[in-house]
XYZ file of C-alpha atoms in Angstrom:
155
model
C -25.485 45.005 -113.617
C -28.300 46.540 -115.173
C -29.460 48.044 -118.395
C -30.557 51.565 -117.129
C -34.868 52.010 -117.095
C -33.627 54.071 -113.335
C -32.750 57.864 -111.827
C -28.625 56.789 -111.297
C -27.224 59.338 -113.816
C -23.614 61.112 -113.480
C -24.761 64.079 -111.569
C -23.886 67.903 -113.407
C -21.240 68.456 -110.436
C -17.902 68.940 -112.140
C -16.269 65.631 -112.515
C -13.587 65.089 -110.958
C -12.902 62.001 -113.809
C -13.395 63.403 -117.761
C -15.412 60.441 -119.019
C -13.211 57.820 -121.450
C -14.630 57.627 -125.071
C -13.575 54.238 -126.788
C -13.830 52.365 -129.651
C -16.038 49.334 -129.147
C -16.700 46.528 -132.186
C -19.840 44.623 -130.966
C -19.647 41.095 -132.918
C -22.156 40.229 -134.415
C -22.126 37.191 -135.277
C -18.198 35.223 -135.358
C -17.614 37.175 -138.251
C -19.002 40.146 -138.546
C -17.715 43.201 -136.680
C -20.363 46.151 -136.238
C -18.515 48.827 -134.262
C -19.585 51.359 -132.102
C -18.586 53.991 -129.727
C -18.901 53.901 -125.675
C -18.098 57.024 -122.707
C -18.274 55.454 -119.883
C -18.900 57.838 -116.706
C -17.585 58.017 -113.103
C -19.317 59.355 -110.737
C -17.592 60.000 -106.713
C -20.567 59.238 -105.202
C -22.043 56.099 -106.329
C -17.161 55.016 -107.171
C -18.468 51.127 -107.139
C -20.743 51.510 -110.255
C -19.192 53.166 -113.991
C -22.131 53.892 -115.864
C -21.335 53.222 -119.771
C -23.676 55.074 -122.905
C -23.624 53.086 -125.748
C -23.682 56.525 -128.163
C -25.716 54.604 -131.345
C -25.481 56.122 -134.839
C -29.493 56.337 -135.893
C -31.208 55.852 -132.377
C -31.250 55.719 -128.686
C -28.026 55.089 -127.008
C -28.097 52.786 -124.888
C -26.669 53.691 -120.715
C -26.165 50.092 -118.621
C -24.289 50.937 -115.814
C -21.364 48.522 -114.090
C -19.460 47.508 -111.268
C -16.730 49.496 -110.902
C -14.639 46.018 -110.296
C -15.878 43.633 -112.501
C -15.109 46.384 -115.348
C -10.993 46.555 -113.494
C -11.201 43.138 -113.179
C -12.056 41.206 -116.264
C -9.228 43.424 -117.473
C -6.940 40.003 -117.041
C -9.523 37.596 -115.373
C -13.184 36.179 -115.886
C -15.245 39.136 -114.198
C -19.051 39.228 -113.766
C -22.257 36.709 -113.104
C -25.128 37.074 -115.302
C -25.756 39.974 -116.703
C -22.167 41.433 -117.017
C -19.395 39.601 -117.726
C -16.206 40.675 -119.005
C -13.045 38.379 -119.623
C -9.555 39.043 -122.095
C -8.684 38.457 -125.706
C -5.642 35.572 -125.605
C -5.054 38.461 -128.535
C -0.864 39.032 -127.531
C -0.448 41.814 -129.778
C -3.598 44.010 -129.257
C -5.045 44.039 -125.371
C -8.343 44.148 -124.742
C -11.202 41.517 -123.205
C -14.807 41.022 -124.475
C -17.343 42.258 -122.858
C -20.873 40.110 -122.314
C -23.483 41.832 -121.557
C -27.049 40.234 -120.932
C -30.692 40.676 -120.696
C -34.700 39.273 -121.235
C -34.594 41.115 -124.809
C -31.117 41.079 -126.127
C -27.183 39.603 -125.740
C -23.752 41.963 -126.465
C -20.725 40.823 -127.480
C -17.929 43.843 -127.179
C -14.288 43.600 -127.322
C -13.248 46.606 -126.074
C -9.189 47.492 -125.554
C -8.202 47.072 -122.052
C -4.949 50.094 -122.479
C -7.072 53.462 -121.590
C -9.765 52.171 -120.028
C -7.272 49.748 -117.153
C -5.582 53.858 -116.839
C -9.056 55.286 -116.874
C -10.084 53.244 -113.786
C -6.582 53.373 -112.763
C -7.458 57.153 -112.021
C -11.083 56.445 -110.346
C -9.196 54.201 -107.753
C -6.901 57.146 -106.866
C -9.594 59.333 -106.308
C -12.367 57.371 -104.273
C -10.630 54.095 -103.491
C -11.838 50.233 -103.736
C -12.368 49.943 -99.666
C -14.084 53.690 -99.136
C -16.461 53.907 -103.264
C -19.817 52.367 -101.313
C -19.068 54.996 -98.304
C -21.214 57.490 -99.793
C -23.376 55.548 -100.710
C -26.725 56.843 -99.801
C -27.996 54.448 -98.334
C -31.744 55.280 -97.900
C -32.456 55.667 -101.466
C -30.495 53.371 -102.995
C -32.450 50.375 -101.305
C -35.998 52.084 -101.806
C -35.197 52.556 -105.323
C -34.313 48.466 -104.947
C -37.247 47.158 -103.511
C -39.858 50.116 -104.462
C -37.728 49.942 -108.395
C -37.823 53.631 -110.506
C -40.324 55.531 -109.601
C -42.477 54.357 -108.262
C -43.789 55.704 -104.518
C -43.821 54.668 -101.560
C -47.123 53.299 -99.411
């Protein structure tokens, strides 16, 4: 979806699905991996979107909002287009997927383990099904933010 520059944040209400912490590898080039930890959060009120926070060892964390369906489909097949894409690796030993995120400023490729993410996403779908994930969305607020941008005042 996009890098976080908006007020879309997980609410502080009691979490039905605890955050998932995963150890990923950021591919700096075809031979160099940089281990990084990521925190995946699910908000039932914004069920179609998973908040992923890449926890930096030094400096600020980076937050992206990624479609839940994109992540789920990317565990087994090519998923997404544009800024975020995900697809399974060819390795049979330890199932994993590639997650590619692009913006005007940066491109990042991560390898992430699929088993834990698949189990966690299954739990989110038991809480809010794919068919009902947009039912709780505040469409007016969402569209206002989309059209005006974060923090913009309407005329």
